[in-house]
Amino acid sequence: MRVIIIGGGWAGTAAAIAARKAGAEVCLIEKTDMLLGCGNAGGIMRNNGRFTAAEEMIALGGGELFQLIDRIALHRNVEFPGHHHATLYPVNTIEAHVRRLVLEMGIDVHCSTHICDVVCDNNQLKGVYADSGDLFEGDVFIETTGSAGPMGNCLKYGNGCCMCVLRCPAFGPRISITERCGGQDYQGERQPDMFGVFSGSCKVSKESLSAALQEELNSKGVALIPLPKEEINYDKLKIKACKQYAIKDFSENMILLDTGDAKLMTSYYPVEKLRRLPGMENARYVDPCAGSKGNSIRYLSVAYRSNAMTVDGISNLLCAGEKSGLFIGHTEAITTGTLAGHNAARLAAAKPLLTLPQTLAVGDLIAAANSAIKERHDTMERFTFSGGNYFNRMKEKQLYTTDIEAIRQRVEQAGLLGVYNEHV
């Protein structure tokens, strides 16, 4: 059985690992020259409910990526406004570590391979074509292409291409596999009838900061710089994808996190104003390169799917990550990707598919996001373990805990301890 995964971000990589562990031959296709996509500019794990989700995934047998991140983390148990016990990983080296893991598992990786078309017959996907003319055929396919880009969308719904880590000008536009197969995607909104949402953070070169600010980041992992009163703008919180950071502290302060570079917790900020802040007199943007004017626009192509991650209307296509819902974050991508990869192998082997129960946070998140779209048609709500309405839901349902043994027992009670280690 052969599983083809289109998109090599956190979701696609997790899907590849899970499908391979379940016994499938796996081909992972990524349009750029690096895996992980926005994971090369993110770096935050285990904050708030993401701790619970990570430990559930480890107990389920899907912990390889979380354990790798824990091993190479720059900072652990970081506290910043609204967020607790965060882990920060090094964004500049994470991809090399993950790529080695994937290759060691025997996964066939094709980077710098831009998928441009599909072969689909009677609602079944037969193969995908690359720009080179190469045809990748398989039994089951997983789309993890994300929801940001291409350049025209960032112009139409944002402030134009800001040269983010996705690098559409160099590696080509994202295409929707689901739409090429005749399906219909939906789009997220930041306001009614205003599609797309700005990515929530930037990266600044840490060496461009003052020695004192570098030392604070190196030692604590976080630094807060109060903004002048005239620069405080609460309305800017509405445009961000990251609802978990839409609290007033992120308007009143410039919050920096150490992820190897300095992660600026704002969608964009004019460099001339940035350089007026103490310690940032020489600041230079790393991602997006044009962080003065804007950021990437997300949630422009999301598939309708089941809670087993199968795409509606296409018999052998699954999805994960932002392609599968209005999700925010690496943990959420790995969670959905792992389930999609495992179920892809089950589907190829004609075995019953796994649906995670809502007694687990990882199952509840997937179901809640699906319910919002299919039952309420809500395209403005976003879902993350780390904040916003869904984290409140976790606490109300008593799903949030940092007690690792209690989490393991919860997974065991569901009858799913080590399920992702099973060869189907």
Short mmCIF file of C-alpha atoms in Angstrom, two decimals:
data_model
loop_
_atom_site.label_atom_id
_atom_site.label_comp_id
_atom_site.label_asym_id
_atom_site.label_seq_id
_atom_site.Cartn_x
_atom_site.Cartn_y
_atom_site.Cartn_z
CA MET A 1 0.00 0.00 0.00
CA ARG A 2 1.34 3.39 -1.06
CA VAL A 3 0.43 6.68 0.60
CA ILE A 4 1.21 9.99 -1.14
CA ILE A 5 1.33 13.15 1.00
CA ILE A 6 1.25 16.56 -0.66
CA GLY A 7 2.72 19.22 1.62
CA GLY A 8 5.66 18.76 3.98
CA GLY A 9 4.79 21.03 6.90
CA TRP A 10 4.26 19.79 10.43
CA ALA A 11 0.99 18.13 9.39
CA GLY A 12 2.46 16.42 6.34
CA THR A 13 5.54 15.28 8.21
CA ALA A 14 3.44 13.88 11.06
CA ALA A 15 1.19 12.14 8.54
CA ALA A 16 4.22 10.57 6.84
CA ILE A 17 5.59 9.24 10.14
CA ALA A 18 2.22 7.82 11.20
CA ALA A 19 1.52 6.16 7.85
CA ARG A 20 4.99 4.66 7.76
CA LYS A 21 4.68 3.27 11.29
CA ALA A 22 1.33 1.73 10.32
CA GLY A 23 3.05 -0.19 7.53
CA ALA A 24 2.57 1.92 4.42
CA GLU A 25 5.09 2.84 1.77
CA VAL A 26 5.14 6.63 2.05
CA CYS A 27 6.03 9.40 -0.39
CA LEU A 28 6.19 12.94 1.05
CA ILE A 29 6.13 15.77 -1.50
CA GLU A 30 7.06 19.35 -0.58
CA LYS A 31 7.15 22.26 -3.03
CA THR A 32 9.97 24.16 -1.26
CA ASP A 33 13.49 23.01 -0.45
CA MET A 34 12.69 22.47 3.24
CA LEU A 35 10.18 20.55 5.30
CA LEU A 36 8.04 22.08 8.09
CA GLY A 37 6.78 25.18 6.28
CA CYS A 38 5.72 27.71 8.90
CA GLY A 39 7.34 25.51 11.51
CA ASN A 40 10.59 27.14 10.40
CA ALA A 41 9.25 30.45 11.70
CA GLY A 42 7.07 29.37 14.64
CA GLY A 43 8.70 27.65 17.57
CA ILE A 44 6.13 27.55 20.39
CA MET A 45 5.04 24.23 21.91
CA ARG A 46 3.36 22.98 25.09
CA ASN A 47 1.84 26.35 26.07
CA ASN A 48 -1.46 25.98 27.93
CA GLY A 49 -3.58 23.12 26.54
CA ARG A 50 -0.90 22.15 24.06
CA PHE A 51 0.90 20.47 26.97
CA THR A 52 -2.09 18.19 27.45
CA ALA A 53 -2.37 17.47 23.74
CA ALA A 54 1.34 16.67 23.42
CA GLU A 55 1.17 14.19 26.29
CA GLU A 56 -1.99 12.60 24.89
CA MET A 57 -0.20 12.13 21.57
CA ILE A 58 2.79 10.53 23.31
CA ALA A 59 0.47 8.14 25.15
CA LEU A 60 -1.32 7.34 21.88
CA GLY A 61 2.03 6.36 20.36
CA GLY A 62 2.36 9.44 18.18
CA GLY A 63 5.04 11.25 20.15
CA GLU A 64 8.11 11.18 17.88
CA LEU A 65 7.97 14.84 16.86
CA PHE A 66 7.09 16.09 20.35
CA GLN A 67 9.93 14.10 21.89
CA LEU A 68 12.38 15.36 19.28
CA ILE A 69 11.37 18.95 20.02
CA ASP A 70 11.70 18.36 23.76
CA ARG A 71 15.26 17.08 23.23
CA ILE A 72 16.49 20.12 21.30
CA ALA A 73 14.39 22.85 22.97
CA LEU A 74 16.04 26.17 23.74
CA HIS A 75 13.74 26.98 26.68
CA ARG A 76 11.23 25.06 28.77
CA ASN A 77 8.49 26.25 31.14
CA VAL A 78 8.49 29.77 29.74
CA GLU A 79 5.81 32.11 31.06
CA PHE A 80 4.49 35.03 29.00
CA PRO A 81 1.17 36.93 29.11
CA GLY A 82 -1.74 34.51 29.02
CA HIS A 83 0.51 31.49 28.49
CA HIS A 84 2.16 29.01 30.81
CA HIS A 85 4.80 26.24 30.68
CA ALA A 86 5.74 26.93 27.05
CA THR A 87 8.58 25.16 25.25
CA LEU A 88 10.52 27.13 22.62
CA TYR A 89 12.42 25.26 19.93
CA PRO A 90 15.22 26.55 17.61
CA VAL A 91 13.53 27.46 14.33
CA ASN A 92 16.80 27.71 12.42
CA THR A 93 17.84 24.09 13.00
CA ILE A 94 14.58 22.21 13.62
CA GLU A 95 14.11 21.23 9.97
CA ALA A 96 17.42 19.39 9.70
CA HIS A 97 16.59 17.31 12.78
CA VAL A 98 13.12 16.44 11.49
CA ARG A 99 14.36 15.64 7.99
CA ARG A 100 16.90 13.18 9.39
CA LEU A 101 14.18 11.47 11.43
CA VAL A 102 11.91 11.15 8.38
CA LEU A 103 14.65 9.79 6.14
CA GLU A 104 15.82 7.30 8.78
CA MET A 105 12.29 5.90 8.85
CA GLY A 106 12.49 5.07 5.15
CA ILE A 107 10.09 7.75 3.96
CA ASP A 108 10.61 8.82 0.33
CA VAL A 109 11.00 12.62 0.44
CA HIS A 110 10.70 14.85 -2.63
CA CYS A 111 11.50 18.49 -1.88
CA SER A 112 11.51 21.30 -4.49
CA THR A 113 8.68 19.38 -6.17
CA HIS A 114 5.69 21.52 -7.05
CA ILE A 115 2.44 19.63 -7.59
CA CYS A 116 0.35 21.32 -10.26
CA ASP A 117 -2.43 18.91 -11.29
CA VAL A 118 -4.23 15.68 -10.44
CA VAL A 119 -5.57 12.55 -12.09
CA CYS A 120 -9.00 11.88 -10.63
CA ASP A 121 -11.63 9.42 -11.84
CA ASN A 122 -15.07 8.67 -10.36
CA ASN A 123 -14.29 10.57 -7.16
CA GLN A 124 -11.07 8.64 -6.68
CA LEU A 125 -7.64 10.24 -6.84
CA LYS A 126 -5.23 8.22 -9.00
CA GLY A 127 -2.14 10.43 -8.98
CA VAL A 128 -0.69 13.93 -8.83
CA TYR A 129 1.49 15.65 -11.43
CA ALA A 130 4.56 17.78 -10.66
CA ASP A 131 5.69 20.70 -12.80
CA SER A 132 8.46 18.43 -14.06
CA GLY A 133 5.88 16.15 -15.61
CA ASP A 134 6.49 13.37 -13.07
CA LEU A 135 3.37 11.49 -12.04
CA PHE A 136 3.13 10.27 -8.43
CA GLU A 137 0.63 7.42 -8.18
CA GLY A 138 -0.69 5.91 -4.97
CA ASP A 139 -3.48 4.06 -3.23
CA VAL A 140 -4.34 6.79 -0.74
CA PHE A 141 -3.47 10.50 -0.70
CA ILE A 142 -3.25 13.11 2.05
CA GLU A 143 -3.43 16.84 1.37
CA THR A 144 -1.51 19.00 3.83
CA THR A 145 -0.88 22.00 1.56
CA GLY A 146 -1.89 24.56 4.15
CA SER A 147 -4.16 27.52 3.57
CA ALA A 148 -1.78 30.44 2.89
CA GLY A 149 -0.72 31.93 -0.42
CA PRO A 150 -0.25 32.16 -3.30
CA MET A 151 0.96 35.72 -3.89
CA GLY A 152 -2.29 36.87 -5.49
CA ASN A 153 -4.26 35.94 -2.39
CA CYS A 154 -1.90 37.88 -0.13
CA LEU A 155 -2.41 40.86 -2.42
CA LYS A 156 -6.20 40.44 -2.60
CA TYR A 157 -6.81 39.78 1.09
CA GLY A 158 -3.74 41.34 2.73
CA ASN A 159 -0.98 43.84 2.03
CA GLY A 160 0.71 41.95 -0.81
CA CYS A 161 3.52 39.41 -0.79
CA CYS A 162 5.76 40.05 2.20
CA MET A 163 8.33 37.37 1.33
CA CYS A 164 7.50 34.97 4.14
CA VAL A 165 9.03 31.58 4.89
CA LEU A 166 6.67 29.91 2.37
CA ARG A 167 8.54 31.66 -0.48
CA CYS A 168 5.86 31.44 -3.17
CA PRO A 169 7.84 33.60 -5.65
CA ALA A 170 10.68 31.06 -5.60
CA PHE A 171 8.81 27.75 -5.37
CA GLY A 172 5.42 28.39 -6.91
CA PRO A 173 1.87 28.78 -5.66
CA ARG A 174 -0.08 26.51 -3.39
CA ILE A 175 -2.81 24.66 -5.27
CA SER A 176 -5.85 22.96 -3.77
CA ILE A 177 -5.84 19.22 -4.44
CA THR A 178 -9.45 19.00 -3.23
CA GLU A 179 -10.63 21.61 -5.72
CA ARG A 180 -8.65 20.04 -8.55
CA CYS A 181 -10.57 16.84 -7.80
CA GLY A 182 -13.85 18.70 -8.17
CA GLY A 183 -14.49 19.43 -4.50
CA GLN A 184 -15.26 22.78 -2.94
CA ASP A 185 -13.20 24.42 -0.19
CA TYR A 186 -14.32 27.08 2.25
CA GLN A 187 -12.47 30.17 3.50
CA GLY A 188 -12.00 31.55 6.98
CA GLU A 189 -13.02 35.13 7.74
CA ARG A 190 -11.54 37.76 10.04
CA GLN A 191 -14.74 39.81 9.82
CA PRO A 192 -18.01 39.04 8.05
CA ASP A 193 -17.32 38.90 4.30
CA MET A 194 -13.63 39.69 4.84
CA PHE A 195 -11.69 36.55 3.97
CA GLY A 196 -8.30 35.46 5.28
CA VAL A 197 -6.39 36.27 8.44
CA PHE A 198 -2.87 37.63 8.94
CA SER A 199 -0.24 35.31 10.38
CA GLY A 200 0.37 36.34 13.95
CA SER A 201 4.10 36.83 14.38
CA CYS A 202 7.40 37.88 12.78
CA LYS A 203 11.07 37.05 13.32
CA VAL A 204 13.78 39.60 13.96
CA SER A 205 17.47 38.77 13.86
CA LYS A 206 18.50 38.33 17.50
CA GLU A 207 22.00 39.64 16.82
CA SER A 208 20.45 42.93 15.63
CA LEU A 209 19.16 43.54 19.17
CA SER A 210 21.07 45.16 22.01
CA ALA A 211 23.40 43.02 24.11
CA ALA A 212 21.12 43.50 27.12
CA LEU A 213 18.03 42.40 25.24
CA GLN A 214 19.87 39.39 23.80
CA GLU A 215 20.95 38.37 27.29
CA GLU A 216 17.39 38.65 28.59
CA LEU A 217 16.11 36.45 25.77
CA ASN A 218 18.92 33.94 26.17
CA SER A 219 18.39 33.62 29.90
CA LYS A 220 14.60 33.86 30.21
CA GLY A 221 13.33 33.03 26.73
CA VAL A 222 11.04 36.05 26.80
CA ALA A 223 11.24 39.86 26.94
CA LEU A 224 8.50 42.49 27.16
CA ILE A 225 8.99 46.05 25.93
CA PRO A 226 6.15 48.49 26.80
CA LEU A 227 4.92 50.40 23.76
CA PRO A 228 4.47 54.19 23.78
CA LYS A 229 0.84 55.13 24.39
CA GLU A 230 0.48 56.51 20.87
CA GLU A 231 1.48 53.11 19.43
CA ILE A 232 -1.06 51.04 21.36
CA ASN A 233 -3.72 49.76 18.94
CA TYR A 234 -6.23 47.24 20.25
CA ASP A 235 -7.92 46.89 16.85
CA LYS A 236 -4.88 45.12 15.39
CA LEU A 237 -5.74 42.05 17.48
CA LYS A 238 -8.75 41.45 15.22
CA ILE A 239 -6.67 40.76 12.11
CA LYS A 240 -4.50 38.01 13.63
CA ALA A 241 -4.92 34.31 13.08
CA CYS A 242 -3.70 33.63 16.60
CA LYS A 243 -6.72 34.23 18.82
CA GLN A 244 -4.73 32.93 21.78
CA TYR A 245 -2.60 36.07 21.61
CA ALA A 246 -5.53 38.48 21.11
CA ILE A 247 -5.33 39.91 24.62
CA LYS A 248 -4.48 43.47 25.56
CA ASP A 249 -0.95 42.62 26.76
CA PHE A 250 -0.03 41.96 23.10
CA SER A 251 -1.22 45.45 22.13
CA GLU A 252 0.38 47.27 25.04
CA ASN A 253 3.76 45.54 24.79
CA MET A 254 6.15 44.28 22.17
CA ILE A 255 6.54 40.67 23.32
CA LEU A 256 9.64 38.81 22.15
CA LEU A 257 10.34 35.08 22.48
CA ASP A 258 13.66 33.37 21.89
CA THR A 259 13.33 30.76 19.14
CA GLY A 260 16.90 31.18 17.91
CA ASP A 261 15.86 34.45 16.34
CA ALA A 262 13.64 36.85 18.26
CA LYS A 263 9.99 35.98 17.65
CA LEU A 264 7.97 39.20 17.56
CA MET A 265 4.41 38.51 18.68
CA THR A 266 2.75 40.85 16.21
CA SER A 267 1.61 40.39 12.61
CA TYR A 268 3.74 43.26 11.34
CA TYR A 269 5.23 46.51 12.58
CA PRO A 270 7.00 49.34 10.69
CA VAL A 271 10.74 48.97 11.15
CA GLU A 272 11.24 52.69 11.74
CA LYS A 273 8.87 52.48 14.73
CA LEU A 274 10.39 49.20 15.87
CA ARG A 275 13.79 50.85 16.07
CA ARG A 276 12.47 53.47 18.47
CA LEU A 277 11.96 50.80 21.12
CA PRO A 278 14.74 50.34 23.70
CA GLY A 279 17.15 47.60 22.68
CA MET A 280 15.77 47.41 19.14
CA GLU A 281 17.58 50.37 17.61
CA ASN A 282 19.24 48.14 14.98
CA ALA A 283 16.42 45.61 14.52
CA ARG A 284 16.18 43.76 11.20
CA TYR A 285 13.38 41.50 10.00
CA VAL A 286 14.17 37.89 9.10
CA ASP A 287 10.63 36.63 8.43
CA PRO A 288 8.73 37.90 6.69
CA CYS A 289 11.42 39.95 5.01
CA ALA A 290 8.91 42.76 4.56
CA GLY A 291 7.62 42.60 8.12
CA SER A 292 7.20 46.36 8.07
CA LYS A 293 4.18 46.14 5.77
CA GLY A 294 2.37 42.86 6.37
CA ASN A 295 2.44 39.09 6.71
CA SER A 296 1.07 35.99 5.02
CA ILE A 297 -2.68 35.50 4.77
CA ARG A 298 -4.13 32.21 6.02
CA TYR A 299 -7.35 30.15 5.90
CA LEU A 300 -8.02 30.66 2.20
CA SER A 301 -8.49 26.99 1.30
CA VAL A 302 -10.00 24.56 3.81
CA ALA A 303 -11.54 21.17 2.96
CA TYR A 304 -14.77 19.66 4.23
CA ARG A 305 -13.87 16.43 6.01
CA SER A 306 -14.92 13.79 8.50
CA ASN A 307 -13.60 13.39 12.03
CA ALA A 308 -11.45 10.55 10.66
CA MET A 309 -9.82 13.21 8.41
CA THR A 310 -11.27 11.83 5.15
CA VAL A 311 -12.21 14.48 2.59
CA ASP A 312 -15.91 14.63 1.72
CA GLY A 313 -16.68 13.32 -1.75
CA ILE A 314 -13.26 11.88 -2.62
CA SER A 315 -12.96 8.25 -1.61
CA ASN A 316 -9.19 7.99 -1.08
CA LEU A 317 -8.16 11.49 -0.01
CA LEU A 318 -7.55 12.68 3.55
CA CYS A 319 -6.43 16.07 4.84
CA ALA A 320 -4.71 17.57 7.87
CA GLY A 321 -3.34 20.80 9.31
CA GLU A 322 -4.89 24.08 8.20
CA LYS A 323 -6.26 22.31 5.14
CA SER A 324 -8.55 20.38 7.51
CA GLY A 325 -9.94 23.20 9.62
CA LEU A 326 -9.42 26.65 11.10
CA PHE A 327 -6.64 25.37 13.33
CA ILE A 328 -3.75 27.36 14.79
CA GLY A 329 -0.36 25.94 15.63
CA HIS A 330 2.20 23.18 15.30
CA THR A 331 0.65 20.90 17.91
CA GLU A 332 -2.68 21.10 16.13
CA ALA A 333 -1.01 20.31 12.80
CA ILE A 334 0.85 17.30 14.24
CA THR A 335 -2.33 16.05 15.93
CA THR A 336 -4.44 16.14 12.76
CA GLY A 337 -1.56 14.93 10.59
CA THR A 338 -0.87 11.89 12.73
CA LEU A 339 -4.52 10.81 12.62
CA ALA A 340 -4.67 11.36 8.85
CA GLY A 341 -1.49 9.36 8.27
CA HIS A 342 -2.60 6.47 10.45
CA ASN A 343 -6.02 6.37 8.81
CA ALA A 344 -4.49 6.56 5.33
CA ALA A 345 -2.73 3.28 6.04
CA ARG A 346 -5.94 1.81 7.46
CA LEU A 347 -7.88 2.92 4.38
CA ALA A 348 -5.28 1.43 2.04
CA ALA A 349 -5.48 -1.84 3.99
CA ALA A 350 -9.31 -1.80 3.93
CA LYS A 351 -9.40 -1.59 7.75
CA PRO A 352 -11.93 0.43 9.82
CA LEU A 353 -10.83 4.02 10.32
CA LEU A 354 -9.99 5.50 13.71
CA THR A 355 -11.98 8.40 15.13
CA LEU A 356 -10.52 9.82 18.32
CA PRO A 357 -13.05 10.11 21.17
CA GLN A 358 -14.01 13.47 22.62
CA THR A 359 -12.87 12.27 26.03
CA LEU A 360 -9.42 13.21 24.71
CA ALA A 361 -8.51 16.80 23.91
CA VAL A 362 -7.02 15.71 20.58
CA GLY A 363 -10.32 14.10 19.58
CA ASP A 364 -12.46 16.91 20.95
CA LEU A 365 -10.55 19.60 19.01
CA ILE A 366 -11.03 17.76 15.70
CA ALA A 367 -14.73 17.25 16.36
CA ALA A 368 -15.35 20.78 17.64
CA ALA A 369 -13.75 22.39 14.57
CA ASN A 370 -15.83 20.18 12.29
CA SER A 371 -19.02 20.94 14.18
CA ALA A 372 -18.41 24.68 13.89
CA ILE A 373 -18.35 24.43 10.09
CA LYS A 374 -20.90 21.71 9.37
CA GLU A 375 -23.48 22.58 12.02
CA ARG A 376 -23.05 26.33 12.62
CA HIS A 377 -21.32 27.40 9.38
CA ASP A 378 -18.99 29.49 11.53
CA THR A 379 -15.98 30.59 9.46
CA MET A 380 -14.69 33.11 12.01
CA GLU A 381 -13.92 30.83 14.96
CA ARG A 382 -10.37 29.39 15.21
CA PHE A 383 -9.28 26.35 17.16
CA THR A 384 -6.16 25.91 19.24
CA PHE A 385 -5.31 24.09 22.44
CA SER A 386 -3.39 27.16 23.62
CA GLY A 387 -6.07 29.81 24.00
CA GLY A 388 -9.27 31.45 22.84
CA ASN A 389 -12.66 29.78 23.05
CA TYR A 390 -11.35 26.27 22.57
CA PHE A 391 -8.94 26.41 25.52
CA ASN A 392 -11.86 27.64 27.63
CA ARG A 393 -13.82 24.63 26.38
CA MET A 394 -10.95 22.34 27.40
CA LYS A 395 -11.07 23.71 30.92
CA GLU A 396 -14.87 23.49 31.11
CA LYS A 397 -14.76 19.85 30.01
CA GLN A 398 -11.87 19.17 32.44
CA LEU A 399 -9.65 18.10 29.55
CA TYR A 400 -6.81 20.48 30.46
CA THR A 401 -4.23 19.07 32.86
CA THR A 402 -0.46 18.93 33.23
CA ASP A 403 -0.61 15.67 35.18
CA ILE A 404 1.17 13.30 32.78
CA GLU A 405 0.07 10.14 34.55
CA ALA A 406 -3.56 11.30 34.56
CA ILE A 407 -3.29 11.97 30.82
CA ARG A 408 -1.87 8.52 30.22
CA GLN A 409 -4.68 6.93 32.23
CA ARG A 410 -7.24 8.88 30.21
CA VAL A 411 -5.81 7.46 26.97
CA GLU A 412 -5.71 3.98 28.49
CA GLN A 413 -9.34 4.25 29.57
CA ALA A 414 -10.23 5.09 25.98
CA GLY A 415 -8.57 1.84 24.91
CA LEU A 416 -6.09 3.68 22.73
CA LEU A 417 -2.78 3.41 24.56
CA GLY A 418 -0.10 3.08 21.85
CA VAL A 419 -2.62 2.88 19.00
CA TYR A 420 -0.35 4.82 16.64
CA ASN A 421 2.34 2.18 17.09
CA GLU A 422 0.11 -0.50 15.62
CA HIS A 423 0.99 -1.97 12.23
CA VAL A 424 -2.29 -2.20 10.30
#
